[in-house]
Amino acid sequence: GENVIISNNKGVTPEEGITHNGPESGLVDGEEGNGILITALVTEVRGLTILGNVINSNRGFNGERTSDVENRCKDGNGVAIENSGRLEDFTLSGNDFRLNFNNGVCIANAGDFSRSTVQNNKFHNNGTGDLQEDIGAPFGDGFGVYHDETITEDAATNGWRIEDITFSGNDYRENGDVNPESGLGFGLHLRVERAEISRVSLTNETALRNYLGGIRFVTDTDEEAIRSGDLREITLTNVQASENQGDPRNEAAEGFDSLDNGDGIALLTDNGDIDFITATNVTASQNGGFGFRIESDGTAGDKPEETAVTMGDIDTIKVSDSTFDFNGDRAAVGRGSGLMMAAETIRTVNVKNVKANNNNDHGVQVTGNRNVSNVTIENGGFNNNDRNRDTIGDGVQVNANEDMSNITVSNSEASGNYGGIRLGAVGRQIGQNLTVQGNKANNNVKEGIAFMAGRDLIKGTVANNTLTGNGTGLDITVIARGSDIQVTG
């Protein structure tokens, strides 16, 4: 299909538009109830525009369709796109998606999704349907793209990229929260199996009070020997993702590999790399898990029976003028920091003018399973973390199991935490060129500033800091040898 326009189906009341399609009970076998449906009988879709419609309260049933066509999105979506080919040059603009049984929008095509724009839409209160035994659950996302048979139950959707997508001015609110027995319930959810998500921009986006999380991008692998795909060139500007509480005990979420939830913004990969992420003026606060999470978690296969594999790397992350406060109140121990990055090796990170206060765990956490290098944190505020007082909660924590080099924390405040500023090559190797200068780190339970090296510390500078009322003001622990260590001011 090419150059199709669906526009201005609306009226003066919420009942007018593309609304209330599907069986009255939502439980009649074989009845589909999407507002707009593009089935797998269609191959490639180009130039589709859906503009200015009201798409509300469409009902559905999660069984097989009467047409015997693959039912990748289940039913009861505002829009379901399941074509057997590429989806490109798609424009979704100015629509109102509310109270649909399943998603506001579900895309589960067997092809790449690219060169498309999603702008100025409202995705509110979708996911009203009930979990149905032996049939499945509605997904409950505001806008979801699923190139993964974990969700679609169709291997034809695996291995397809998501690239060159612009999200702008959309509002994702309380999806999945209408019925907490729904399967998922993220505001914006992009998920691929063994493929990459790249060149995606989010501008002026809002994701509030969604059931399992605000904004979630995932590259997955179910095969231990095959990489999951990378996340690269993701830009977030003027994005708010707050009060997304999550539910770490939701059995339906476990079925979709989404039991680890509750983040404001999550960029996740099983074992791919995460590169060139830029976040400016982002607020991710009062979420149940992390505020902003960037992680290659080193797993393959269906969770929770996943196999451990080598993590991917993180490279070139810039976060500025952003706030990550009061996160982690529903998270497991250690899973509720304001800003978190974790991978095999992490390099070239810049965190500037960021506030991360009152989180259950750390304010800013950078964790390398092997090495961490070239990290700069400046002009920030990281206070009163370890809010739940479980001794996991530093203002700034940067650590590596092997080597750490070229780390600078400057002109920031890290007070009232468990630990203030902690830098550690905590495994068996070397810390080199570590600098902490011009900071305030007061009234922390443990150290104000700590350097730790499992073997050697080569060139460490502590200068012009204020350290008052801590358990220990400055702790430098070196197991083998230290050289060129300077403490002044």
CSV table of C-alpha atoms in Angstrom, one decimal:
chain,number,residue,atom,x,y,z
A,1,GLY,CA,0.0,0.0,0.0
A,2,GLU,CA,1.2,3.5,-0.8
A,3,ASN,CA,0.2,7.1,-0.1
A,4,VAL,CA,-3.0,6.3,1.9
A,5,ILE,CA,-4.4,9.1,4.1
A,6,ILE,CA,-6.9,8.6,7.0
A,7,SER,CA,-7.8,11.9,8.5
A,8,ASN,CA,-10.2,13.9,10.6
A,9,ASN,CA,-12.5,11.2,11.8
A,10,LYS,CA,-13.9,12.9,14.8
A,11,GLY,CA,-16.8,14.9,16.1
A,12,VAL,CA,-18.0,17.0,19.0
A,13,THR,CA,-18.2,14.1,21.4
A,14,PRO,CA,-15.8,11.3,22.3
A,15,GLU,CA,-18.2,8.8,20.8
A,16,GLU,CA,-17.6,10.3,17.3
A,17,GLY,CA,-14.6,9.1,15.4
A,18,ILE,CA,-13.0,5.6,15.0
A,19,THR,CA,-14.5,4.3,18.2
A,20,HIS,CA,-16.1,1.3,19.9
A,21,ASN,CA,-15.3,-1.2,17.2
A,22,GLY,CA,-15.3,-4.9,18.1
A,23,PRO,CA,-17.5,-7.2,20.1
A,24,GLU,CA,-19.5,-5.7,22.9
A,25,SER,CA,-18.2,-8.0,25.5
A,26,GLY,CA,-14.6,-8.1,24.2
A,27,LEU,CA,-14.7,-11.9,24.6
A,28,VAL,CA,-16.4,-13.3,21.5
A,29,ASP,CA,-14.2,-15.9,19.8
A,30,GLY,CA,-13.0,-14.8,16.3
A,31,GLU,CA,-14.1,-11.2,16.4
A,32,GLU,CA,-11.5,-8.6,15.7
A,33,GLY,CA,-11.9,-5.1,17.1
A,34,ASN,CA,-9.2,-2.7,16.0
A,35,GLY,CA,-9.9,0.8,15.1
A,36,ILE,CA,-7.6,0.6,12.0
A,37,LEU,CA,-6.1,-2.7,11.0
A,38,ILE,CA,-3.5,-3.4,8.3
A,39,THR,CA,-3.1,-7.2,8.1
A,40,ALA,CA,-0.2,-9.5,7.1
A,41,LEU,CA,-1.9,-9.9,3.7
A,42,VAL,CA,-0.5,-6.4,2.9
A,43,THR,CA,3.2,-6.4,1.9
A,44,GLU,CA,5.1,-3.1,2.0
A,45,VAL,CA,3.5,0.1,3.3
A,46,ARG,CA,4.8,3.5,2.3
A,47,GLY,CA,3.4,6.9,2.7
A,48,LEU,CA,0.6,6.0,5.1
A,49,THR,CA,-0.7,9.1,7.0
A,50,ILE,CA,-3.1,8.9,9.9
A,51,LEU,CA,-4.0,12.5,10.9
A,52,GLY,CA,-6.3,14.3,13.3
A,53,ASN,CA,-8.5,11.3,14.3
A,54,VAL,CA,-10.2,10.4,17.5
A,55,ILE,CA,-9.5,6.6,18.0
A,56,ASN,CA,-11.1,5.6,21.3
A,57,SER,CA,-12.5,2.6,23.1
A,58,ASN,CA,-11.9,-0.1,20.5
A,59,ARG,CA,-12.6,-3.6,21.9
A,60,GLY,CA,-10.9,-6.9,21.2
A,61,PHE,CA,-10.4,-10.5,21.7
A,62,ASN,CA,-7.0,-12.1,21.9
A,63,GLY,CA,-7.8,-15.3,20.0
A,64,GLU,CA,-7.4,-16.2,16.3
A,65,ARG,CA,-9.0,-14.0,13.7
A,66,THR,CA,-11.8,-15.3,11.5
A,67,SER,CA,-9.7,-14.6,8.4
A,68,ASP,CA,-7.0,-16.9,9.7
A,69,VAL,CA,-4.4,-14.2,9.2
A,70,GLU,CA,-1.6,-13.9,11.7
A,71,ASN,CA,-2.7,-12.0,14.8
A,72,ARG,CA,0.6,-10.4,15.8
A,73,CYS,CA,-0.9,-7.4,17.6
A,74,LYS,CA,-3.8,-9.3,19.2
A,75,ASP,CA,-6.9,-7.2,18.9
A,76,GLY,CA,-8.5,-4.1,20.4
A,77,ASN,CA,-5.9,-1.6,19.3
A,78,GLY,CA,-6.5,1.9,18.2
A,79,VAL,CA,-4.2,1.2,15.2
A,80,ALA,CA,-2.7,-2.2,14.4
A,81,ILE,CA,-0.1,-2.5,11.6
A,82,GLU,CA,1.0,-6.1,10.8
A,83,ASN,CA,2.0,-6.0,7.2
A,84,SER,CA,4.5,-8.5,5.7
A,85,GLY,CA,7.2,-6.1,4.6
A,86,ARG,CA,8.7,-2.6,5.3
A,87,LEU,CA,6.8,0.2,6.9
A,88,GLU,CA,8.3,3.6,5.9
A,89,ASP,CA,7.4,7.2,5.4
A,90,PHE,CA,4.6,6.7,8.0
A,91,THR,CA,3.1,9.8,9.6
A,92,LEU,CA,1.0,9.6,12.7
A,93,SER,CA,0.0,13.2,13.7
A,94,GLY,CA,-2.5,14.9,15.9
A,95,ASN,CA,-4.6,11.8,16.9
A,96,ASP,CA,-6.2,11.0,20.2
A,97,PHE,CA,-5.9,7.4,21.4
A,98,ARG,CA,-7.8,6.6,24.6
A,99,LEU,CA,-9.3,3.6,26.4
A,100,ASN,CA,-8.5,1.0,23.8
A,101,PHE,CA,-8.6,-2.6,25.0
A,102,ASN,CA,-5.0,-3.2,23.9
A,103,ASN,CA,-2.5,-0.6,22.7
A,104,GLY,CA,-3.1,2.9,21.3
A,105,VAL,CA,-0.9,1.9,18.4
A,106,CYS,CA,0.7,-1.5,17.8
A,107,ILE,CA,3.2,-2.0,15.0
A,108,ALA,CA,4.3,-5.7,14.4
A,109,ASN,CA,5.3,-5.8,10.7
A,110,ALA,CA,7.7,-8.3,9.2
A,111,GLY,CA,10.1,-5.7,7.9
A,112,ASP,CA,12.1,-2.7,8.9
A,113,PHE,CA,10.3,0.3,10.4
A,114,SER,CA,12.0,3.5,9.1
A,115,ARG,CA,11.9,7.1,8.0
A,116,SER,CA,8.7,7.9,9.9
A,117,THR,CA,7.2,10.6,12.1
A,118,VAL,CA,5.0,10.4,15.2
A,119,GLN,CA,4.0,13.8,16.5
A,120,ASN,CA,1.5,15.6,18.6
A,121,ASN,CA,-0.6,12.6,19.5
A,122,LYS,CA,-2.2,11.7,22.9
A,123,PHE,CA,-1.9,8.1,24.1
A,124,HIS,CA,-4.0,8.0,27.3
A,125,ASN,CA,-5.4,5.1,29.3
A,126,ASN,CA,-4.9,2.3,26.8
A,127,GLY,CA,-4.8,-1.3,27.9
A,128,THR,CA,-8.2,-1.7,29.4
A,129,GLY,CA,-8.5,-5.4,28.5
A,130,ASP,CA,-8.4,-8.4,30.9
A,131,LEU,CA,-5.7,-11.0,31.1
A,132,GLN,CA,-7.2,-14.2,29.6
A,133,GLU,CA,-6.0,-17.6,30.6
A,134,ASP,CA,-4.4,-19.7,27.8
A,135,ILE,CA,-5.0,-16.8,25.3
A,136,GLY,CA,-2.7,-14.0,26.4
A,137,ALA,CA,-2.9,-10.5,27.6
A,138,PRO,CA,-3.4,-7.2,25.9
A,139,PHE,CA,-0.1,-5.4,25.7
A,140,GLY,CA,-1.4,-2.1,27.1
A,141,ASP,CA,1.2,0.3,25.7
A,142,GLY,CA,0.5,3.7,24.4
A,143,PHE,CA,2.7,3.3,21.3
A,144,GLY,CA,4.5,0.0,20.7
A,145,VAL,CA,6.7,-1.5,18.0
A,146,TYR,CA,7.4,-5.2,18.4
A,147,HIS,CA,9.9,-6.9,16.1
A,148,ASP,CA,10.2,-9.8,18.5
A,149,GLU,CA,8.3,-13.1,18.7
A,150,THR,CA,8.4,-13.0,22.5
A,151,ILE,CA,5.4,-10.6,22.1
A,152,THR,CA,4.1,-11.3,18.6
A,153,GLU,CA,4.3,-15.1,18.7
A,154,ASP,CA,5.5,-15.0,15.1
A,155,ALA,CA,9.2,-15.5,14.2
A,156,ALA,CA,8.6,-13.5,10.9
A,157,THR,CA,8.8,-10.3,13.0
A,158,ASN,CA,12.3,-11.1,14.3
A,159,GLY,CA,15.5,-9.4,13.0
A,160,TRP,CA,14.0,-6.2,11.6
A,161,ARG,CA,15.4,-2.7,12.4
A,162,ILE,CA,13.8,0.4,13.8
A,163,GLU,CA,15.6,3.4,12.4
A,164,ASP,CA,15.2,7.1,11.4
A,165,ILE,CA,12.1,7.7,13.5
A,166,THR,CA,11.1,11.1,14.9
A,167,PHE,CA,8.9,11.3,18.0
A,168,SER,CA,7.8,14.9,18.8
A,169,GLY,CA,5.2,16.5,21.1
A,170,ASN,CA,3.4,13.2,22.1
A,171,ASP,CA,1.8,12.6,25.5
A,172,TYR,CA,1.8,9.1,26.9
A,173,ARG,CA,-0.2,8.9,30.1
A,174,GLU,CA,-1.6,6.1,32.3
A,175,ASN,CA,-1.3,3.4,29.8
A,176,GLY,CA,-1.9,-0.1,31.3
A,177,ASP,CA,-3.0,1.6,34.6
A,178,VAL,CA,-6.7,1.3,33.8
A,179,ASN,CA,-6.4,-2.5,34.3
A,180,PRO,CA,-3.2,-3.6,36.2
A,181,GLU,CA,-3.8,-7.2,35.0
A,182,SER,CA,-2.8,-6.1,31.5
A,183,GLY,CA,0.4,-7.5,30.0
A,184,LEU,CA,2.5,-4.5,29.7
A,185,GLY,CA,1.7,-0.8,30.0
A,186,PHE,CA,4.6,1.4,28.9
A,187,GLY,CA,4.1,4.8,27.4
A,188,LEU,CA,6.4,4.3,24.4
A,189,HIS,CA,7.9,0.9,23.8
A,190,LEU,CA,10.2,-0.2,21.0
A,191,ARG,CA,11.5,-3.8,21.0
A,192,VAL,CA,13.5,-5.8,18.5
A,193,GLU,CA,15.0,-9.3,18.4
A,194,ARG,CA,18.5,-9.5,17.0
A,195,ALA,CA,18.4,-6.1,15.2
A,196,GLU,CA,19.3,-2.5,16.0
A,197,ILE,CA,17.4,0.6,17.0
A,198,SER,CA,19.1,3.7,15.6
A,199,ARG,CA,18.7,7.3,14.7
A,200,VAL,CA,15.7,7.9,16.9
A,201,SER,CA,14.9,11.4,18.2
A,202,LEU,CA,12.5,12.3,21.0
A,203,THR,CA,11.6,16.0,21.4
A,204,ASN,CA,9.0,17.6,23.7
A,205,GLU,CA,7.8,14.1,24.8
A,206,THR,CA,5.8,13.5,28.0
A,207,ALA,CA,5.3,10.0,29.6
A,208,LEU,CA,3.5,10.1,33.0
A,209,ARG,CA,2.1,7.5,35.3
A,210,ASN,CA,2.3,4.6,32.9
A,211,TYR,CA,1.9,1.2,34.6
A,212,LEU,CA,5.2,-0.5,33.9
A,213,GLY,CA,7.4,2.4,32.6
A,214,GLY,CA,7.6,5.6,30.7
A,215,ILE,CA,9.9,5.1,27.6
A,216,ARG,CA,11.6,1.8,26.9
A,217,PHE,CA,13.8,0.8,24.0
A,218,VAL,CA,15.0,-2.9,24.0
A,219,THR,CA,17.2,-5.0,21.7
A,220,ASP,CA,16.8,-8.6,22.7
A,221,THR,CA,18.3,-12.0,21.8
A,222,ASP,CA,16.9,-15.4,22.5
A,223,GLU,CA,20.1,-17.1,21.1
A,224,GLU,CA,23.2,-17.3,23.2
A,225,ALA,CA,25.5,-17.3,20.1
A,226,ILE,CA,23.8,-14.3,18.4
A,227,ARG,CA,24.2,-10.7,19.5
A,228,SER,CA,21.1,-8.8,20.3
A,229,GLY,CA,21.7,-5.7,18.2
A,230,ASP,CA,22.8,-2.2,19.1
A,231,LEU,CA,21.2,1.0,20.3
A,232,ARG,CA,22.8,4.0,18.7
A,233,GLU,CA,22.2,7.6,17.9
A,234,ILE,CA,19.3,8.2,20.3
A,235,THR,CA,18.6,11.9,21.1
A,236,LEU,CA,16.3,13.1,23.8
A,237,THR,CA,15.5,16.8,24.1
A,238,ASN,CA,12.9,18.3,26.5
A,239,VAL,CA,11.6,14.9,27.6
A,240,GLN,CA,9.6,14.3,30.8
A,241,ALA,CA,9.2,10.7,32.1
A,242,SER,CA,7.9,10.7,35.7
A,243,GLU,CA,5.7,8.8,38.1
A,244,ASN,CA,5.9,5.5,36.2
A,245,GLN,CA,5.9,3.2,39.1
A,246,GLY,CA,6.2,-0.3,37.7
A,247,ASP,CA,5.2,-3.7,39.2
A,248,PRO,CA,8.1,-6.1,39.8
A,249,ARG,CA,5.7,-8.9,40.6
A,250,ASN,CA,3.5,-8.8,37.6
A,251,GLU,CA,3.3,-12.3,36.1
A,252,ALA,CA,2.1,-11.1,32.7
A,253,ALA,CA,5.1,-8.8,32.4
A,254,GLU,CA,7.4,-11.7,33.2
A,255,GLY,CA,5.9,-13.5,30.2
A,256,PHE,CA,7.0,-10.6,28.0
A,257,ASP,CA,10.6,-10.4,29.5
A,258,SER,CA,9.5,-7.2,31.2
A,259,LEU,CA,9.5,-8.0,34.9
A,260,ASP,CA,12.5,-5.7,35.4
A,261,ASN,CA,10.4,-2.5,35.0
A,262,GLY,CA,9.4,0.8,36.6
A,263,ASP,CA,12.0,3.0,34.9
A,264,GLY,CA,11.3,6.5,33.6
A,265,ILE,CA,13.5,6.0,30.5
A,266,ALA,CA,15.2,2.7,29.8
A,267,LEU,CA,17.7,2.0,26.9
A,268,LEU,CA,18.4,-1.7,27.2
A,269,THR,CA,20.2,-4.4,25.3
A,270,ASP,CA,20.9,-8.0,26.2
A,271,ASN,CA,24.5,-8.0,24.8
A,272,GLY,CA,24.7,-5.3,22.1
A,273,ASP,CA,26.4,-1.9,22.3
A,274,ILE,CA,24.9,1.4,23.2
A,275,ASP,CA,26.5,4.4,21.5
A,276,PHE,CA,26.0,8.1,20.9
A,277,ILE,CA,23.2,8.9,23.3
A,278,THR,CA,22.4,12.5,23.9
A,279,ALA,CA,20.0,13.7,26.5
A,280,THR,CA,19.3,17.4,27.1
A,281,ASN,CA,16.7,18.9,29.5
A,282,VAL,CA,15.3,15.6,30.5
A,283,THR,CA,13.3,15.0,33.7
A,284,ALA,CA,12.8,11.5,34.9
A,285,SER,CA,11.7,11.6,38.6
A,286,GLN,CA,9.5,9.7,41.0
A,287,ASN,CA,9.7,6.5,39.0
A,288,GLY,CA,9.5,3.1,40.7
A,289,GLY,CA,12.8,1.9,39.2
A,290,PHE,CA,15.6,4.0,37.7
A,291,GLY,CA,15.1,7.5,36.5
A,292,PHE,CA,17.2,7.1,33.3
A,293,ARG,CA,18.8,3.7,32.7
A,294,ILE,CA,21.3,2.9,30.0
A,295,GLU,CA,22.3,-0.8,30.3
A,296,SER,CA,23.8,-3.8,28.4
A,297,ASP,CA,22.8,-6.5,30.9
A,298,GLY,CA,24.8,-9.5,29.6
A,299,THR,CA,21.9,-12.0,29.1
A,300,ALA,CA,20.4,-14.1,26.4
A,301,GLY,CA,17.1,-16.1,26.3
A,302,ASP,CA,13.8,-15.8,28.0
A,303,LYS,CA,13.9,-14.2,31.4
A,304,PRO,CA,14.0,-15.3,34.2
A,305,GLU,CA,15.8,-18.4,32.8
A,306,GLU,CA,18.2,-16.3,30.8
A,307,THR,CA,21.8,-17.4,30.1
A,308,ALA,CA,24.7,-15.1,31.1
A,309,VAL,CA,26.7,-13.8,28.1
A,310,THR,CA,29.3,-11.1,27.7
A,311,MET,CA,27.9,-7.6,27.9
A,312,GLY,CA,28.1,-5.1,25.2
A,313,ASP,CA,29.9,-1.7,25.6
A,314,ILE,CA,28.7,1.9,26.1
A,315,ASP,CA,30.4,4.7,24.3
A,316,THR,CA,29.8,8.5,23.9
A,317,ILE,CA,27.0,9.4,26.3
A,318,LYS,CA,26.1,13.1,26.9
A,319,VAL,CA,23.5,14.1,29.6
A,320,SER,CA,23.1,17.7,30.4
A,321,ASP,CA,20.7,20.1,32.1
A,322,SER,CA,18.6,17.3,33.5
A,323,THR,CA,16.9,16.1,36.7
A,324,PHE,CA,16.5,12.6,38.1
A,325,ASP,CA,15.0,12.8,41.6
A,326,PHE,CA,13.1,10.5,44.0
A,327,ASN,CA,13.4,7.3,41.9
A,328,GLY,CA,13.5,3.7,43.1
A,329,ASP,CA,10.8,3.3,45.7
A,330,ARG,CA,9.5,0.1,44.1
A,331,ALA,CA,12.9,-1.3,42.9
A,332,ALA,CA,14.9,-4.3,44.1
A,333,VAL,CA,18.0,-3.5,46.1
A,334,GLY,CA,20.5,-1.6,43.9
A,335,ARG,CA,18.0,-1.0,41.1
A,336,GLY,CA,16.8,2.5,41.9
A,337,SER,CA,19.4,5.1,40.9
A,338,GLY,CA,18.7,8.4,39.3
A,339,LEU,CA,21.0,8.0,36.3
A,340,MET,CA,22.6,4.6,35.7
A,341,MET,CA,25.0,3.3,33.0
A,342,ALA,CA,26.2,-0.3,33.1
A,343,ALA,CA,28.0,-2.4,30.5
A,344,GLU,CA,31.2,-4.4,29.9
A,345,THR,CA,33.3,-1.4,29.1
A,346,ILE,CA,32.2,2.3,29.3
A,347,ARG,CA,34.0,5.2,27.7
A,348,THR,CA,33.5,8.8,26.9
A,349,VAL,CA,30.7,10.0,29.2
A,350,ASN,CA,29.8,13.6,30.0
A,351,VAL,CA,27.3,14.5,32.7
A,352,LYS,CA,26.9,18.3,33.1
A,353,ASN,CA,24.4,20.4,35.1
A,354,VAL,CA,22.5,17.3,36.3
A,355,LYS,CA,20.6,17.0,39.5
A,356,ALA,CA,20.0,13.5,40.9
A,357,ASN,CA,18.7,13.8,44.5
A,358,ASN,CA,16.7,11.7,47.0
A,359,ASN,CA,16.9,8.4,45.0
A,360,ASN,CA,16.7,5.1,46.8
A,361,ASP,CA,20.1,4.1,45.5
A,362,HIS,CA,22.8,6.2,43.8
A,363,GLY,CA,22.4,9.7,42.3
A,364,VAL,CA,24.7,8.9,39.3
A,365,GLN,CA,26.0,5.4,38.8
A,366,VAL,CA,28.5,4.3,36.2
A,367,THR,CA,29.5,0.6,36.4
A,368,GLY,CA,31.9,-1.2,34.1
A,369,ASN,CA,32.1,-5.0,34.3
A,370,ARG,CA,35.6,-4.5,32.9
A,371,ASN,CA,36.9,-1.0,32.2
A,372,VAL,CA,35.7,2.6,32.6
A,373,SER,CA,37.4,5.6,30.9
A,374,ASN,CA,37.0,9.2,30.1
A,375,VAL,CA,34.1,10.1,32.4
A,376,THR,CA,33.4,13.7,33.3
A,377,ILE,CA,30.8,14.8,35.8
A,378,GLU,CA,30.6,18.5,36.5
A,379,ASN,CA,28.3,21.2,38.0
A,380,GLY,CA,25.9,18.7,39.4
A,381,GLY,CA,23.8,18.2,42.6
A,382,PHE,CA,23.7,14.6,44.0
A,383,ASN,CA,22.3,14.9,47.5
A,384,ASN,CA,20.3,12.8,50.0
A,385,ASN,CA,20.5,9.5,48.0
A,386,ASP,CA,20.2,6.1,49.8
A,387,ARG,CA,16.8,7.4,50.7
A,388,ASN,CA,15.6,4.0,52.0
A,389,ARG,CA,18.8,3.7,54.1
A,390,ASP,CA,20.0,0.3,52.9
A,391,THR,CA,23.6,1.5,52.6
A,392,ILE,CA,23.4,1.4,48.8
A,393,GLY,CA,23.2,5.0,47.7
A,394,ASP,CA,26.2,7.3,46.9
A,395,GLY,CA,25.9,10.7,45.4
A,396,VAL,CA,28.3,9.7,42.6
A,397,GLN,CA,29.6,6.2,42.1
A,398,VAL,CA,32.0,5.2,39.3
A,399,ASN,CA,33.5,1.8,39.4
A,400,ALA,CA,35.1,-0.9,37.3
A,401,ASN,CA,36.1,-4.5,37.9
A,402,GLU,CA,39.4,-4.0,36.0
A,403,ASP,CA,40.9,-0.7,34.9
A,404,MET,CA,39.6,2.8,35.4
A,405,SER,CA,41.2,5.9,33.8
A,406,ASN,CA,40.6,9.6,33.2
A,407,ILE,CA,37.7,10.2,35.6
A,408,THR,CA,36.8,13.7,36.7
A,409,VAL,CA,34.2,14.9,39.2
A,410,SER,CA,34.2,18.7,39.6
A,411,ASN,CA,32.2,21.7,40.9
A,412,SER,CA,29.4,19.5,42.3
A,413,GLU,CA,27.7,18.8,45.6
A,414,ALA,CA,27.3,15.2,47.0
A,415,SER,CA,26.0,15.6,50.5
A,416,GLY,CA,23.7,13.6,52.8
A,417,ASN,CA,24.2,10.3,51.0
A,418,TYR,CA,25.6,7.0,52.2
A,419,GLY,CA,28.9,7.8,50.4
A,420,GLY,CA,29.5,11.1,48.7
A,421,ILE,CA,31.8,10.7,45.7
A,422,ARG,CA,33.3,7.2,45.2
A,423,LEU,CA,35.7,6.2,42.4
A,424,GLY,CA,37.0,2.6,42.4
A,425,ALA,CA,38.9,0.1,40.2
A,426,VAL,CA,37.5,-2.4,42.7
A,427,GLY,CA,38.6,-5.6,41.1
A,428,ARG,CA,42.2,-6.6,40.5
A,429,GLN,CA,43.6,-3.8,38.4
A,430,ILE,CA,44.5,-0.1,38.1
A,431,GLY,CA,43.0,3.3,38.7
A,432,GLN,CA,44.7,6.0,36.7
A,433,ASN,CA,44.3,9.8,36.4
A,434,LEU,CA,41.4,10.2,38.9
A,435,THR,CA,40.4,13.8,39.7
A,436,VAL,CA,37.9,15.1,42.3
A,437,GLN,CA,38.1,18.9,42.6
A,438,GLY,CA,36.0,21.9,43.7
A,439,ASN,CA,33.2,19.8,45.2
A,440,LYS,CA,31.2,19.9,48.4
A,441,ALA,CA,30.7,16.4,50.0
A,442,ASN,CA,29.3,16.9,53.5
A,443,ASN,CA,27.4,14.8,56.0
A,444,ASN,CA,27.7,11.5,54.2
A,445,VAL,CA,27.4,8.4,56.3
A,446,LYS,CA,30.5,6.8,55.0
A,447,GLU,CA,33.2,8.8,53.1
A,448,GLY,CA,32.9,12.3,51.6
A,449,ILE,CA,35.4,11.2,48.9
A,450,ALA,CA,36.8,7.7,48.3
A,451,PHE,CA,39.4,6.4,45.8
A,452,MET,CA,39.8,2.6,45.7
A,453,ALA,CA,42.2,0.6,43.7
A,454,GLY,CA,42.4,-3.2,43.7
A,455,ARG,CA,46.0,-3.0,42.6
A,456,ASP,CA,47.6,0.3,41.7
A,457,LEU,CA,46.5,3.9,41.8
A,458,ILE,CA,48.5,6.1,39.4
A,459,LYS,CA,48.0,9.8,39.5
A,460,GLY,CA,45.1,10.8,41.8
A,461,THR,CA,44.1,14.4,42.5
A,462,VAL,CA,41.9,15.7,45.3
A,463,ALA,CA,41.8,19.5,45.3
A,464,ASN,CA,39.7,22.3,46.8
A,465,ASN,CA,36.9,20.2,48.1
A,466,THR,CA,34.8,20.9,51.2
A,467,LEU,CA,34.5,17.8,53.4
A,468,THR,CA,32.5,18.3,56.6
A,469,GLY,CA,30.6,16.0,58.9
A,470,ASN,CA,31.2,12.7,57.0
A,471,GLY,CA,32.0,9.4,58.6
A,472,THR,CA,35.4,9.7,56.9
A,473,GLY,CA,36.3,12.8,55.0
A,474,LEU,CA,38.7,11.3,52.5
A,475,ASP,CA,39.6,7.6,52.1
A,476,ILE,CA,42.3,6.5,49.6
A,477,THR,CA,42.7,2.7,49.6
A,478,VAL,CA,45.4,1.2,47.4
A,479,ILE,CA,46.2,-2.6,47.6
A,480,ALA,CA,49.5,-2.6,45.9
A,481,ARG,CA,51.2,0.8,45.1
A,482,GLY,CA,50.1,4.4,44.8
A,483,SER,CA,52.1,7.1,42.9
A,484,ASP,CA,51.6,10.8,42.1
A,485,ILE,CA,48.7,11.2,44.5
A,486,GLN,CA,48.1,14.9,45.4
A,487,VAL,CA,45.7,16.2,48.1
A,488,THR,CA,45.4,20.0,48.4
A,489,GLY,CA,43.0,22.6,49.7
